[in-house]
PDB file of C-alpha atoms in Angstrom:
ATOM      1  CA  MET A   1      -2.585  18.853 -23.865  1.00 39.00           C
ATOM      2  CA  LEU A   2      -6.195  18.387 -23.927  1.00 43.00           C
ATOM      3  CA  GLU A   3      -7.747  18.573 -20.723  1.00 51.00           C
ATOM      4  CA  GLY A   4     -11.756  18.111 -19.975  1.00 55.00           C
ATOM      5  CA  ASN A   5     -13.736  15.121 -21.132  1.00 58.00           C
ATOM      6  CA  LYS A   6     -11.258  12.494 -19.908  1.00 72.00           C
ATOM      7  CA  TYR A   7     -13.818   9.732 -21.067  1.00 79.00           C
ATOM      8  CA  VAL A   8     -16.737  10.916 -19.328  1.00 84.00           C
ATOM      9  CA  ASN A   9     -18.897   8.817 -21.572  1.00 82.00           C
ATOM     10  CA  LEU A  10     -16.869   5.754 -20.250  1.00 83.00           C
ATOM     11  CA  ARG A  11     -17.001   6.355 -16.762  1.00 88.00           C
ATOM     12  CA  ARG A  12     -20.603   6.873 -16.592  1.00 88.00           C
ATOM     13  CA  LEU A  13     -21.525   3.647 -18.279  1.00 88.00           C
ATOM     14  CA  LEU A  14     -18.739   1.879 -16.276  1.00 90.00           C
ATOM     15  CA  ASN A  15     -20.500   3.168 -12.985  1.00 94.00           C
ATOM     16  CA  LEU A  16     -24.115   2.106 -14.492  1.00 91.00           C
ATOM     17  CA  TYR A  17     -22.716  -1.545 -15.182  1.00 91.00           C
ATOM     18  CA  GLY A  18     -20.900  -1.479 -11.803  1.00 94.00           C
ATOM     19  CA  GLU A  19     -24.034  -0.829  -9.827  1.00 96.00           C
ATOM     20  CA  LEU A  20     -26.104  -3.159 -12.240  1.00 94.00           C
ATOM     21  CA  PHE A  21     -23.761  -6.119 -11.323  1.00 95.00           C
ATOM     22  CA  VAL A  22     -23.422  -5.864  -8.022  1.00 97.00           C
ATOM     23  CA  ARG A  23     -27.354  -5.376  -7.701  1.00 96.00           C
ATOM     24  CA  GLU A  24     -27.438  -8.833  -9.977  1.00 95.00           C
ATOM     25  CA  TYR A  25     -25.350 -10.514  -8.168  1.00 96.00           C
ATOM     26  CA  ARG A  26     -27.319  -9.630  -4.913  1.00 96.00           C
ATOM     27  CA  LYS A  27     -30.230 -10.796  -6.369  1.00 96.00           C
ATOM     28  CA  ARG A  28     -29.198 -14.031  -7.677  1.00 96.00           C
ATOM     29  CA  LEU A  29     -27.059 -15.267  -3.916  1.00 95.00           C
ATOM     30  CA  LYS A  30     -31.002 -14.750  -2.635  1.00 94.00           C
ATOM     31  CA  ALA A  31     -32.533 -16.703  -5.491  1.00 94.00           C
ATOM     32  CA  ASP A  32     -29.962 -19.380  -5.625  1.00 92.00           C
ATOM     33  CA  GLY A  33     -30.474 -20.039  -1.955  1.00 89.00           C
ATOM     34  CA  SER A  34     -26.999 -19.376  -0.957  1.00 89.00           C
ATOM     35  CA  TYR A  35     -28.211 -15.770   1.068  1.00 90.00           C
ATOM     36  CA  ALA A  36     -27.686 -17.065   4.913  1.00 89.00           C
ATOM     37  CA  SER A  37     -26.215 -14.103   6.778  1.00 90.00           C
ATOM     38  CA  GLY A  38     -26.041 -11.536   4.312  1.00 92.00           C
ATOM     39  CA  LYS A  39     -22.447 -10.950   4.720  1.00 93.00           C
ATOM     40  CA  ALA A  40     -21.544 -11.780   1.323  1.00 94.00           C
ATOM     41  CA  SER A  41     -24.027  -9.935  -0.218  1.00 95.00           C
ATOM     42  CA  ARG A  42     -23.316  -6.933   1.704  1.00 96.00           C
ATOM     43  CA  SER A  43     -19.541  -7.009   1.243  1.00 97.00           C
ATOM     44  CA  LEU A  44     -20.321  -6.527  -3.010  1.00 97.00           C
ATOM     45  CA  GLU A  45     -19.018  -3.115  -4.396  1.00 97.00           C
ATOM     46  CA  TYR A  46     -17.631  -2.533  -7.437  1.00 97.00           C
ATOM     47  CA  ASP A  47     -14.760  -0.296  -8.390  1.00 97.00           C
ATOM     48  CA  VAL A  48     -13.929   2.110 -11.510  1.00 94.00           C
ATOM     49  CA  LYS A  49     -10.550   2.773 -13.044  1.00 92.00           C
ATOM     50  CA  ILE A  50      -9.856   4.764 -16.066  1.00 86.00           C
ATOM     51  CA  ARG A  51      -6.322   5.335 -17.299  1.00 83.00           C
ATOM     52  CA  GLU A  52      -5.299   6.583 -20.511  1.00 75.00           C
ATOM     53  CA  LEU A  53      -4.860   3.155 -22.658  1.00 73.00           C
ATOM     54  CA  GLU A  54      -7.034   0.864 -20.279  1.00 81.00           C
ATOM     55  CA  SER A  55     -10.400   1.248 -18.266  1.00 83.00           C
ATOM     56  CA  GLU A  56     -11.134  -1.458 -15.624  1.00 90.00           C
ATOM     57  CA  LEU A  57     -14.314  -2.409 -13.435  1.00 91.00           C
ATOM     58  CA  SER A  58     -13.882  -4.635 -10.574  1.00 95.00           C
ATOM     59  CA  VAL A  59     -16.659  -6.019  -8.702  1.00 96.00           C
ATOM     60  CA  ILE A  60     -15.231  -6.835  -5.154  1.00 96.00           C
ATOM     61  CA  GLY A  61     -16.868  -8.904  -2.495  1.00 96.00           C
ATOM     62  CA  GLU A  62     -16.108 -11.685   0.595  1.00 94.00           C
ATOM     63  CA  ARG A  63     -13.606 -14.166  -1.095  1.00 90.00           C
ATOM     64  CA  TYR A  64     -15.770 -17.321  -0.532  1.00 90.00           C
ATOM     65  CA  ILE A  65     -18.094 -15.952  -2.982  1.00 94.00           C
ATOM     66  CA  THR A  66     -15.873 -17.529  -5.615  1.00 93.00           C
ATOM     67  CA  ALA A  67     -16.253 -20.699  -3.636  1.00 91.00           C
ATOM     68  CA  ILE A  68     -20.290 -20.406  -3.583  1.00 93.00           C
ATOM     69  CA  SER A  69     -20.092 -19.853  -7.384  1.00 95.00           C
ATOM     70  CA  ASP A  70     -17.462 -22.411  -8.320  1.00 95.00           C
ATOM     71  CA  GLY A  71     -18.188 -24.957  -5.705  1.00 93.00           C
ATOM     72  CA  ARG A  72     -15.292 -26.847  -4.205  1.00 92.00           C
ATOM     73  CA  GLY A  73     -13.687 -30.047  -5.482  1.00 92.00           C
ATOM     74  CA  ALA A  74     -13.202 -33.348  -3.435  1.00 93.00           C
ATOM     75  CA  ASN A  75     -10.476 -34.384  -1.337  1.00 94.00           C
ATOM     76  CA  LYS A  76      -9.346 -31.023  -0.478  1.00 91.00           C
ATOM     77  CA  LYS A  77      -8.541 -28.901   2.945  1.00 91.00           C
ATOM     78  CA  ALA A  78     -12.008 -28.918   4.967  1.00 92.00           C
ATOM     79  CA  PRO A  79     -13.289 -25.687   5.462  1.00 92.00           C
ATOM     80  CA  PRO A  80     -13.345 -24.205   8.799  1.00 94.00           C
ATOM     81  CA  SER A  81     -16.196 -25.800  11.072  1.00 95.00           C
ATOM     82  CA  THR A  82     -16.346 -22.334  12.977  1.00 95.00           C
ATOM     83  CA  ALA A  83     -17.645 -21.173   9.230  1.00 92.00           C
ATOM     84  CA  ILE A  84     -20.074 -23.934   9.294  1.00 93.00           C
ATOM     85  CA  LEU A  85     -21.455 -23.370  12.758  1.00 94.00           C
ATOM     86  CA  SER A  86     -21.712 -19.641  11.828  1.00 92.00           C
ATOM     87  CA  TRP A  87     -23.778 -20.940   8.370  1.00 91.00           C
ATOM     88  CA  MET A  88     -25.862 -23.307  10.504  1.00 92.00           C
ATOM     89  CA  LYS A  89     -26.939 -20.255  12.643  1.00 90.00           C
ATOM     90  CA  ALA A  90     -27.847 -17.786  10.008  1.00 91.00           C
ATOM     91  CA  LYS A  91     -29.813 -20.173   8.008  1.00 89.00           C
ATOM     92  CA  ASN A  92     -31.538 -21.482  11.315  1.00 89.00           C
ATOM     93  CA  ILE A  93     -30.702 -25.173  10.405  1.00 87.00           C
ATOM     94  CA  ARG A  94     -32.845 -27.370  12.802  1.00 87.00           C
ATOM     95  CA  LEU A  95     -31.991 -31.275  13.080  1.00 87.00           C
ATOM     96  CA  ARG A  96     -34.248 -34.262  13.861  1.00 88.00           C
ATOM     97  CA  ASP A  97     -33.942 -36.894  15.989  1.00 85.00           C
ATOM     98  CA  SER A  98     -34.587 -40.454  15.286  1.00 88.00           C
ATOM     99  CA  LYS A  99     -38.302 -40.367  15.441  1.00 91.00           C
ATOM    100  CA  GLY A 100     -38.174 -37.096  12.850  1.00 91.00           C
ATOM    101  CA  ARG A 101     -38.647 -34.471  15.666  1.00 92.00           C
ATOM    102  CA  PHE A 102     -36.760 -31.620  15.639  1.00 91.00           C
ATOM    103  CA  ALA A 103     -34.525 -31.956  18.467  1.00 89.00           C
ATOM    104  CA  VAL A 104     -32.697 -29.238  21.098  1.00 86.00           C
ATOM    105  CA  LEU A 105     -29.126 -29.526  20.486  1.00 83.00           C
ATOM    106  CA  SER A 106     -26.522 -28.129  22.583  1.00 86.00           C
ATOM    107  CA  ASP A 107     -23.492 -26.444  21.343  1.00 89.00           C
ATOM    108  CA  TYR A 108     -21.202 -28.911  21.806  1.00 91.00           C
ATOM    109  CA  LYS A 109     -23.487 -31.018  19.779  1.00 90.00           C
ATOM    110  CA  MET A 110     -24.218 -28.301  17.085  1.00 92.00           C
ATOM    111  CA  ARG A 111     -19.883 -27.955  17.044  1.00 95.00           C
ATOM    112  CA  GLY A 112     -19.880 -31.750  16.559  1.00 94.00           C
ATOM    113  CA  ILE A 113     -22.351 -31.496  13.642  1.00 94.00           C
ATOM    114  CA  ALA A 114     -20.790 -28.686  11.824  1.00 95.00           C
ATOM    115  CA  TYR A 115     -17.056 -30.748  12.069  1.00 97.00           C
ATOM    116  CA  ALA A 116     -18.417 -33.483  10.524  1.00 96.00           C
ATOM    117  CA  ILE A 117     -20.069 -31.448   7.399  1.00 95.00           C
ATOM    118  CA  ALA A 118     -17.018 -29.609   6.802  1.00 96.00           C
ATOM    119  CA  ARG A 119     -15.166 -33.107   6.907  1.00 96.00           C
ATOM    120  CA  SER A 120     -17.460 -34.166   4.428  1.00 96.00           C
ATOM    121  CA  ILE A 121     -17.053 -30.757   2.403  1.00 95.00           C
ATOM    122  CA  GLY A 122     -13.303 -31.517   2.492  1.00 95.00           C
ATOM    123  CA  ARG A 123     -13.891 -34.832   1.493  1.00 96.00           C
ATOM    124  CA  ASN A 124     -16.612 -34.837  -1.034  1.00 97.00           C
ATOM    125  CA  GLY A 125     -16.440 -31.161  -1.993  1.00 96.00           C
ATOM    126  CA  TYR A 126     -19.698 -29.610  -3.582  1.00 94.00           C
ATOM    127  CA  VAL A 127     -21.252 -28.140  -6.777  1.00 95.00           C
ATOM    128  CA  GLY A 128     -21.059 -24.605  -7.025  1.00 94.00           C
ATOM    129  CA  THR A 129     -24.165 -22.432  -7.895  1.00 95.00           C
ATOM    130  CA  GLY A 130     -22.332 -20.693 -11.058  1.00 95.00           C
ATOM    131  CA  LEU A 131     -23.625 -17.322  -9.752  1.00 94.00           C
ATOM    132  CA  ILE A 132     -20.655 -15.364 -11.325  1.00 94.00           C
ATOM    133  CA  ASP A 133     -21.119 -16.642 -14.798  1.00 95.00           C
ATOM    134  CA  ILE A 134     -24.847 -16.833 -15.246  1.00 95.00           C
ATOM    135  CA  VAL A 135     -24.867 -13.007 -13.935  1.00 95.00           C
ATOM    136  CA  TYR A 136     -21.982 -12.355 -16.449  1.00 92.00           C
ATOM    137  CA  ASN A 137     -23.564 -13.911 -18.999  1.00 93.00           C
ATOM    138  CA  ASN A 138     -27.112 -12.527 -18.882  1.00 91.00           C
ATOM    139  CA  ILE A 139     -25.297  -8.926 -19.085  1.00 89.00           C
ATOM    140  CA  LYS A 140     -22.023  -9.298 -21.132  1.00 84.00           C
ATOM    141  CA  ASP A 141     -23.747  -9.069 -24.929  1.00 80.00           C
ATOM    142  CA  THR A 142     -25.208  -5.587 -23.898  1.00 79.00           C
ATOM    143  CA  PHE A 143     -22.649  -4.350 -22.163  1.00 78.00           C
ATOM    144  CA  GLY A 144     -19.862  -4.736 -24.969  1.00 76.00           C
ATOM    145  CA  GLN A 145     -21.719  -2.990 -27.522  1.00 78.00           C
ATOM    146  CA  GLU A 146     -22.877  -0.234 -25.273  1.00 82.00           C
ATOM    147  CA  MET A 147     -18.844   0.125 -23.931  1.00 78.00           C
ATOM    148  CA  LEU A 148     -17.788   0.571 -27.798  1.00 78.00           C
ATOM    149  CA  GLU A 149     -20.399   3.178 -28.015  1.00 83.00           C
ATOM    150  CA  ALA A 150     -19.194   5.053 -25.136  1.00 81.00           C
ATOM    151  CA  PHE A 151     -15.541   5.004 -26.099  1.00 78.00           C
ATOM    152  CA  GLY A 152     -16.364   6.399 -29.428  1.00 81.00           C
ATOM    153  CA  GLN A 153     -18.272   9.149 -28.119  1.00 83.00           C
ATOM    154  CA  ASP A 154     -15.353  10.237 -25.839  1.00 79.00           C
ATOM    155  CA  ILE A 155     -12.911   9.592 -28.564  1.00 80.00           C
ATOM    156  CA  GLU A 156     -14.908  11.590 -31.105  1.00 83.00           C
ATOM    157  CA  TYR A 157     -15.230  14.317 -28.326  1.00 80.00           C
ATOM    158  CA  THR A 158     -11.354  14.363 -27.892  1.00 76.00           C
ATOM    159  CA  LEU A 159     -10.733  14.618 -31.505  1.00 78.00           C
ATOM    160  CA  GLU A 160     -13.156  17.521 -32.242  1.00 79.00           C
ATOM    161  CA  ARG A 161     -11.789  19.321 -29.145  1.00 76.00           C
ATOM    162  CA  TYR A 162      -7.943  18.688 -30.687  1.00 72.00           C
ATOM    163  CA  LEU A 163      -9.102  19.722 -34.113  1.00 76.00           C
ATOM    164  CA  LYS A 164     -10.283  23.049 -32.828  1.00 74.00           C
ATOM    165  CA  ASP A 165      -7.558  23.790 -31.025  1.00 71.00           C
ATOM    166  CA  VAL A 166      -4.981  22.831 -33.717  1.00 68.00           C
ATOM    167  CA  LYS A 167      -6.886  25.643 -36.183  1.00 62.00           C
TER     168      LYS A 167
END
């Protein structure tokens, strides 16, 4: 059996695109205002798996990144108010009093406001940013063509090696 190449070109290209997808997702999180604590951005990574008949590029991150991207429908279970409170602190959300001045609120009041926001999200939902689709659609055209070329180079190399071994 032939050893050697094992889809070197395809692996190299998948790794390059993995890095590109992660970099672009991180940029988009900041550009669309979804960057708060940085936890979602830091969680993004990619994984490449190549087997005999298939190859796979996965971008992995915090579960809530899909909620940022896709949004949330109305009349669903409310998100945890502790997550909303953490988001408020990370974004440095400051509230105003009835006269329009910034108010200094106790932790108790902040938790109450976080609960109200969470309840409103559960009732009304929110529109997502489209983060995943936007980044994918910006990259997919060159990605597909380059993948075919890399795969073709690997197949060509394998055939040449096989024919050389048969002679």
